[in-house]
XYZ file of C-alpha atoms in Angstrom:
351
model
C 261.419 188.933 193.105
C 263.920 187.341 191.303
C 263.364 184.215 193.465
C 259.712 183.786 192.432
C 260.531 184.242 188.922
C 262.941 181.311 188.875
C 260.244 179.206 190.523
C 257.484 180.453 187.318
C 260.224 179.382 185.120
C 260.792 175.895 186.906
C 257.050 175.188 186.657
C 256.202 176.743 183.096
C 259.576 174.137 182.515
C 257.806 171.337 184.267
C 254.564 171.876 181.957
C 256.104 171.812 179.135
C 258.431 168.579 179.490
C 255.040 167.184 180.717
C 253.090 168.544 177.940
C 256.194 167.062 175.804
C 255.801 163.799 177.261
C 252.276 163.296 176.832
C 252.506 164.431 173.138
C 255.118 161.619 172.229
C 252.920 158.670 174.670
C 249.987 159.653 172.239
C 252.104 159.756 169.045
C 253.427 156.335 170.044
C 249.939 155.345 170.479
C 248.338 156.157 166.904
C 251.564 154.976 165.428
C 250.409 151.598 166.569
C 246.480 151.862 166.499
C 245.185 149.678 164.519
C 242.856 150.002 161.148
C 238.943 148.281 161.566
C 239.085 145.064 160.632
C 242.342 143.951 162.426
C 242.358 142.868 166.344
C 245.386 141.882 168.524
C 245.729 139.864 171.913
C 248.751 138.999 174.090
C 250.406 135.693 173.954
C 253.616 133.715 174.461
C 255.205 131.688 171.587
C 254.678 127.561 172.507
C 255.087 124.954 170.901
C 253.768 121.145 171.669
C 255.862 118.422 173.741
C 256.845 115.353 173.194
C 258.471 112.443 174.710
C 261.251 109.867 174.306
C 259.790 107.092 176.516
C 260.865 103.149 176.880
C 258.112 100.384 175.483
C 259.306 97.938 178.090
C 261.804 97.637 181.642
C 265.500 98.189 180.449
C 268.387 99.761 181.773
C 269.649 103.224 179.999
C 272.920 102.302 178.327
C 274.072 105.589 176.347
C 272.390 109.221 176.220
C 273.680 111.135 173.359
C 271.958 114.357 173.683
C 271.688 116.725 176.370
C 269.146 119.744 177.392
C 268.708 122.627 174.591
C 270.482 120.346 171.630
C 268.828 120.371 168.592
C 267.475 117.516 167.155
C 266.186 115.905 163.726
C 263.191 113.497 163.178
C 264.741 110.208 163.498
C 268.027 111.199 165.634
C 269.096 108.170 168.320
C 268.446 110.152 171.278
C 268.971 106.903 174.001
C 270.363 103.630 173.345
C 268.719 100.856 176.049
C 270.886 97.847 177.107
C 269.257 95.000 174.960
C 271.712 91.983 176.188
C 268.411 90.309 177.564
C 266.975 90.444 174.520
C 269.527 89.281 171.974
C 269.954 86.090 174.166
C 265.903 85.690 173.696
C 266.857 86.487 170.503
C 269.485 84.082 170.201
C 267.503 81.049 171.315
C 264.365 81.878 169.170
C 266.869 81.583 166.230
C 268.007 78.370 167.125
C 264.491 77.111 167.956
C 263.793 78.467 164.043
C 266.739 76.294 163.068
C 265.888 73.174 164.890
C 262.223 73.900 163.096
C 263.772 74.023 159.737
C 265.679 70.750 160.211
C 262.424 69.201 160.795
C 260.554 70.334 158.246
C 263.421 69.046 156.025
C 263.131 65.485 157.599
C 259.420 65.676 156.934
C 259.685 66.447 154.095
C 262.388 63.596 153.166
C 259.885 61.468 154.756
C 256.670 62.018 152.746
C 259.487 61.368 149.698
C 260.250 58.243 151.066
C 256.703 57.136 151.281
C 255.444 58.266 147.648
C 258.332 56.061 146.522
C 257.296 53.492 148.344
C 253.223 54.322 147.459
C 254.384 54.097 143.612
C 256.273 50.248 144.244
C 252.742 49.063 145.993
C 250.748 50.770 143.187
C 252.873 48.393 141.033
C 252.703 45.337 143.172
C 248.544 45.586 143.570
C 248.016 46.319 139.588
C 250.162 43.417 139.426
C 248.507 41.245 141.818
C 245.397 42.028 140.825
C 245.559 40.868 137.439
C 247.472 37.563 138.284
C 244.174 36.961 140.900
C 242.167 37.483 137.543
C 244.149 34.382 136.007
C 244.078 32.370 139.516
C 248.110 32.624 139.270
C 247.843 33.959 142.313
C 245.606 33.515 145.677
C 243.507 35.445 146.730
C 245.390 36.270 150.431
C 248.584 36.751 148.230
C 246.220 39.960 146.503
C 245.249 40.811 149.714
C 248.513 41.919 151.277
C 249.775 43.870 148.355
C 246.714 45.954 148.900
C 246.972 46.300 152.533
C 250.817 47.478 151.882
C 249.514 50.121 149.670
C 246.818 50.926 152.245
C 249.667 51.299 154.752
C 252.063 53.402 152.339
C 248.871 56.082 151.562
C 248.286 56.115 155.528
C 251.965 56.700 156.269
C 252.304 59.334 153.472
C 249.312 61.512 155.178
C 250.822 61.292 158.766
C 254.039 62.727 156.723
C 252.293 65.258 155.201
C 250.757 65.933 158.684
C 254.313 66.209 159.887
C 255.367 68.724 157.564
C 252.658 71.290 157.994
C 253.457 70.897 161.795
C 256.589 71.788 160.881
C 255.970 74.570 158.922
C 253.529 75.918 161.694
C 256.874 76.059 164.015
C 258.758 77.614 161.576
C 256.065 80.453 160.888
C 255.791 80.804 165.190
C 259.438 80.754 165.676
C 259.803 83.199 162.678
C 257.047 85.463 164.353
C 259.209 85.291 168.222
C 262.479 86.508 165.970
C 260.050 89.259 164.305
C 258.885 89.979 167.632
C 261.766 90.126 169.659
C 263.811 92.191 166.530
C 261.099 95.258 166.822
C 261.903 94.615 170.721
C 265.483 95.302 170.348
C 264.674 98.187 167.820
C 262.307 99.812 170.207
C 265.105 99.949 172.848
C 267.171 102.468 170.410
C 264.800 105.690 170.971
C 264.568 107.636 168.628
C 263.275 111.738 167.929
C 259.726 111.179 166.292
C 259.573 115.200 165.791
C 262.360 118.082 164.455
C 263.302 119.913 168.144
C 264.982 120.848 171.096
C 265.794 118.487 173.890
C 264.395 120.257 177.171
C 264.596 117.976 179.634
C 266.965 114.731 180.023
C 264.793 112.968 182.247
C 267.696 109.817 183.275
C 271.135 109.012 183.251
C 273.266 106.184 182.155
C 272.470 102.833 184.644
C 269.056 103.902 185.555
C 265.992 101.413 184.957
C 263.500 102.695 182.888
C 259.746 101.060 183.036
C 257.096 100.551 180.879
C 256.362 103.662 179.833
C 259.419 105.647 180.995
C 259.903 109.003 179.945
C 264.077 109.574 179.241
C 263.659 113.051 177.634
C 261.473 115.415 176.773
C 261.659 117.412 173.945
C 260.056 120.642 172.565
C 258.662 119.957 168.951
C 259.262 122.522 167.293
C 257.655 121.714 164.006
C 254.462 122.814 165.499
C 254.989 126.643 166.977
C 252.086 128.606 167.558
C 250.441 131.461 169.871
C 247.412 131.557 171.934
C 245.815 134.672 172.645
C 241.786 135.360 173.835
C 239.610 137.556 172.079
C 236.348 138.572 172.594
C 232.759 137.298 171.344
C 232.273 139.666 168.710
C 235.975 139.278 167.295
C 235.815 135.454 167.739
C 232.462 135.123 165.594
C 233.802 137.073 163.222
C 237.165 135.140 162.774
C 237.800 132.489 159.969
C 240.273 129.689 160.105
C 243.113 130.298 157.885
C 242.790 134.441 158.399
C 246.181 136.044 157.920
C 248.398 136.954 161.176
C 251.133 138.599 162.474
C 253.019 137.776 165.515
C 255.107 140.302 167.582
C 257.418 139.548 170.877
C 258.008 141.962 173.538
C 261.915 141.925 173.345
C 261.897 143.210 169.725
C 258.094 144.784 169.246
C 259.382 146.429 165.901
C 259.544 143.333 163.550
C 256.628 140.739 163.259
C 256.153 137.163 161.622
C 253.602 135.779 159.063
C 251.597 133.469 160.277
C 247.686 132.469 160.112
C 245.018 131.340 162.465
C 244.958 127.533 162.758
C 241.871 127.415 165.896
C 239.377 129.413 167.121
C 237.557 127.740 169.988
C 234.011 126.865 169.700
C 233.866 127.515 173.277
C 233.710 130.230 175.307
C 236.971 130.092 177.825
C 235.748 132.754 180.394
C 231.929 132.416 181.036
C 230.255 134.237 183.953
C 228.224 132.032 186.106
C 224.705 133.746 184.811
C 224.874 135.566 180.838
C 221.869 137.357 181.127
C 222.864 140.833 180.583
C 224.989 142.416 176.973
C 227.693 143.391 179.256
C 228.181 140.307 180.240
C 228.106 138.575 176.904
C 230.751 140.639 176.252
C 233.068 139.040 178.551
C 233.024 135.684 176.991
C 236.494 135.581 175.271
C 237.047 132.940 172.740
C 241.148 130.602 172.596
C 242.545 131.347 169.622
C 245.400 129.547 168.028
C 247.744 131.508 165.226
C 250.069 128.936 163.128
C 253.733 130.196 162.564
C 253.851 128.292 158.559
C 256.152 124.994 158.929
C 258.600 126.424 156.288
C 259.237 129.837 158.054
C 259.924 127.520 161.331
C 262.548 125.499 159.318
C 264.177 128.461 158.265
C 264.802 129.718 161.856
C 264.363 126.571 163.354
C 267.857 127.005 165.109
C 266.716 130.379 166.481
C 263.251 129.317 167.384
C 262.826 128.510 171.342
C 259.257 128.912 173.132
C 258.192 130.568 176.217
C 258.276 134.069 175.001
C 255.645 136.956 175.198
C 254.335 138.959 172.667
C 251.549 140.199 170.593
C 249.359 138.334 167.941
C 247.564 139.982 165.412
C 244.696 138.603 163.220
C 242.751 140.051 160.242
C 238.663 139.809 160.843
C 238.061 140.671 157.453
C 240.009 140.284 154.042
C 239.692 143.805 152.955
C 241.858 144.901 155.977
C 244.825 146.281 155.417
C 248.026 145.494 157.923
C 249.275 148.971 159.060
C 252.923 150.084 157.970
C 254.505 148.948 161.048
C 253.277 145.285 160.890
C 254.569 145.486 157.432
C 257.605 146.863 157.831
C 260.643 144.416 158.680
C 257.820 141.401 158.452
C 259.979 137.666 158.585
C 258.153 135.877 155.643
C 258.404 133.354 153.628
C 261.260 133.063 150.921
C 260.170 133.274 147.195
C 260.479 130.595 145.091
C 264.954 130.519 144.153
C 265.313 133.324 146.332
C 267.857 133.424 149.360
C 267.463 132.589 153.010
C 267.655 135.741 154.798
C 271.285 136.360 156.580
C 269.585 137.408 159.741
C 267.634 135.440 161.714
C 264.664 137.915 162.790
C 261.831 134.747 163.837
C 260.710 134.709 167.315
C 262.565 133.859 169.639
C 262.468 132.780 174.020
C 263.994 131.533 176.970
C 262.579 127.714 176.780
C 260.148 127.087 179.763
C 258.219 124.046 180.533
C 254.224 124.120 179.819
């Protein structure tokens, strides 16, 4: 007897730890239902990648980052050897300086024959009115105007000389331009705030046209896709306030606000003839974390992270108390940068 009354009391025990459990699983779940007018879809936090690639064939002289350092816009990431170049370099500047010394003997020459252009001038005025008083002949006129012919004739072929000369000048100048950006070009450079992820070469490795040296996460531009479906998508506007959530710490979320919604359908069943299949069209949808909040945490921030995203179909929706509670936003205007760094956050993976 006393046997089968421990065995009630194990299963009436049973039931009610059961019961117990079940209870909290649905309090859970209507602590995080959500009101009409808001939607949610699973994600990852990404962000866009970017490259630090060579223009031309050089050989990698210095790296000065390495995988997961942070970088600014405009950090020297790679230096390229460039003593090629300077010795083009080099010899286009002394082609520009052998230019220049022409152009100043051209220019001393079209001097030289104005002078001499003026004495003529004098000599056939001169001429001409002695031939007017027969004090002189007339082949004595007739070769101070062919020297004056000959002085205008050598004064254009001067002036021909020095716009030849100036010509080189301006093409030399244009090879030192040319071969400057060149040398320039071989520094490379971050073109985005981020986080090197890969370091794609090492120091004495030939790069070609085109090749990559690191790649790097830019993390100016942080985002999460998620898929919703039809109905939700037609009913979403760009710009809609969002929240974003990640799995590791579900309790806290981030502003953001829906930057895409696809004007495509992404899953499409061979034949839509039919409202239940309409419905399983699902629409990409992009949600924006704001620049500034990414700044703020931007030494926190990493990508490859899941989560939960969180959009507002209508404006008259209001965010339940846990997406409001513990939200990272933006900082008012003179206010101070929160202590704790709360933004999402990742192990970095590639894309």
């Amino acid at each position: 007897m006393a046997v089968k009354l421990s065995k009630k009391w194990i299963v009436v025990a049973i039931v009610v730890a059961g019961g117990g459990v079940l209870g909290y699983q649905h309090w859970k779940s209507m602590q995080s239902a959500l009101p009409p007018g808001i939607v949610s879809g699973n994600g990852r936090i990404e962000a866009t990648l970017v490259d630090a690639s060579a223009k031309e064939p050089l050989r990698v002289k210095k790296i000065l980052v390495k995988e997961g350092d942070l970088v600014k816009q405009g950090d020297v990431l790679v230096q390229l050897d460039t003593v090629t170049l300077e010795a083009e370099l080099a010899k286009e500047k002394a082609s520009m300086a052998g230019a220049k010394h022409e152009l100043a003997a051209a220019k001393s020459s079209v001097a030289q024959q104005q002078a001499r252009i003026r004495l003529a001038q004098i000599e056939e005025r001169r001429d001409r009115k002695l031939l007017e008083g027969d004090a002189v002949s007339q082949r004595e006129y007739d070769v101070s105007k062919a020297a004056l012919d000959s002085a205008t004739a050598t004064l254009s072929a001067a002036q021909a000389g020095v716009a030849a000369a100036q010509a080189q000048i301006e093409v030399t100048q244009a090879s030192v331009a040319k071969t400057e950006s060149r040398i320039r070009d071989a520094t490379l450079v971050s073109p985005t705030a981020g986080r090197v992820l890969y370091r794609l070469v090492e120091p004495g490795e030939v790069l070609g046209p085109g090749g990559k040296a690191l790649t790097i996460v830019d993390l100016s531009n942080v985002y999460m896709e998620l898929f919703l479906p039809a109905e939700h998508a037609a009913a979403l506007k760009v710009g809609a306030e969002a929240r974003i959530t990640v799995d590791y710490n579900p309790t806290r979320s981030a502003i953001a606000y829906v930057s895409f919604v696809s004007p495509e359908a992404q899953f499409t069943p061979k034949q839509v003839e039919t409202k239940s299949e309409r419905e399983k069209l699902m629409f990409r949808v992009k949600i924006q974390v704001p620049p500034d909040l990414v700044e703020q945490y931007i030494e926190r921030i990493k990508t490859g992270i899941r989560g939960v995203g969180y959009v507002k179909l209508s404006d008259a929706a209001v965010w339940p108390a846990w997406l409001q509670k513990d939200v990272v936003n933006l900082p008012k205007s003179g206010s101070a940068q929160p202590a704790a760094p709360t933004a999402p956050e990742a192990a970095a993976t590639s894309k």
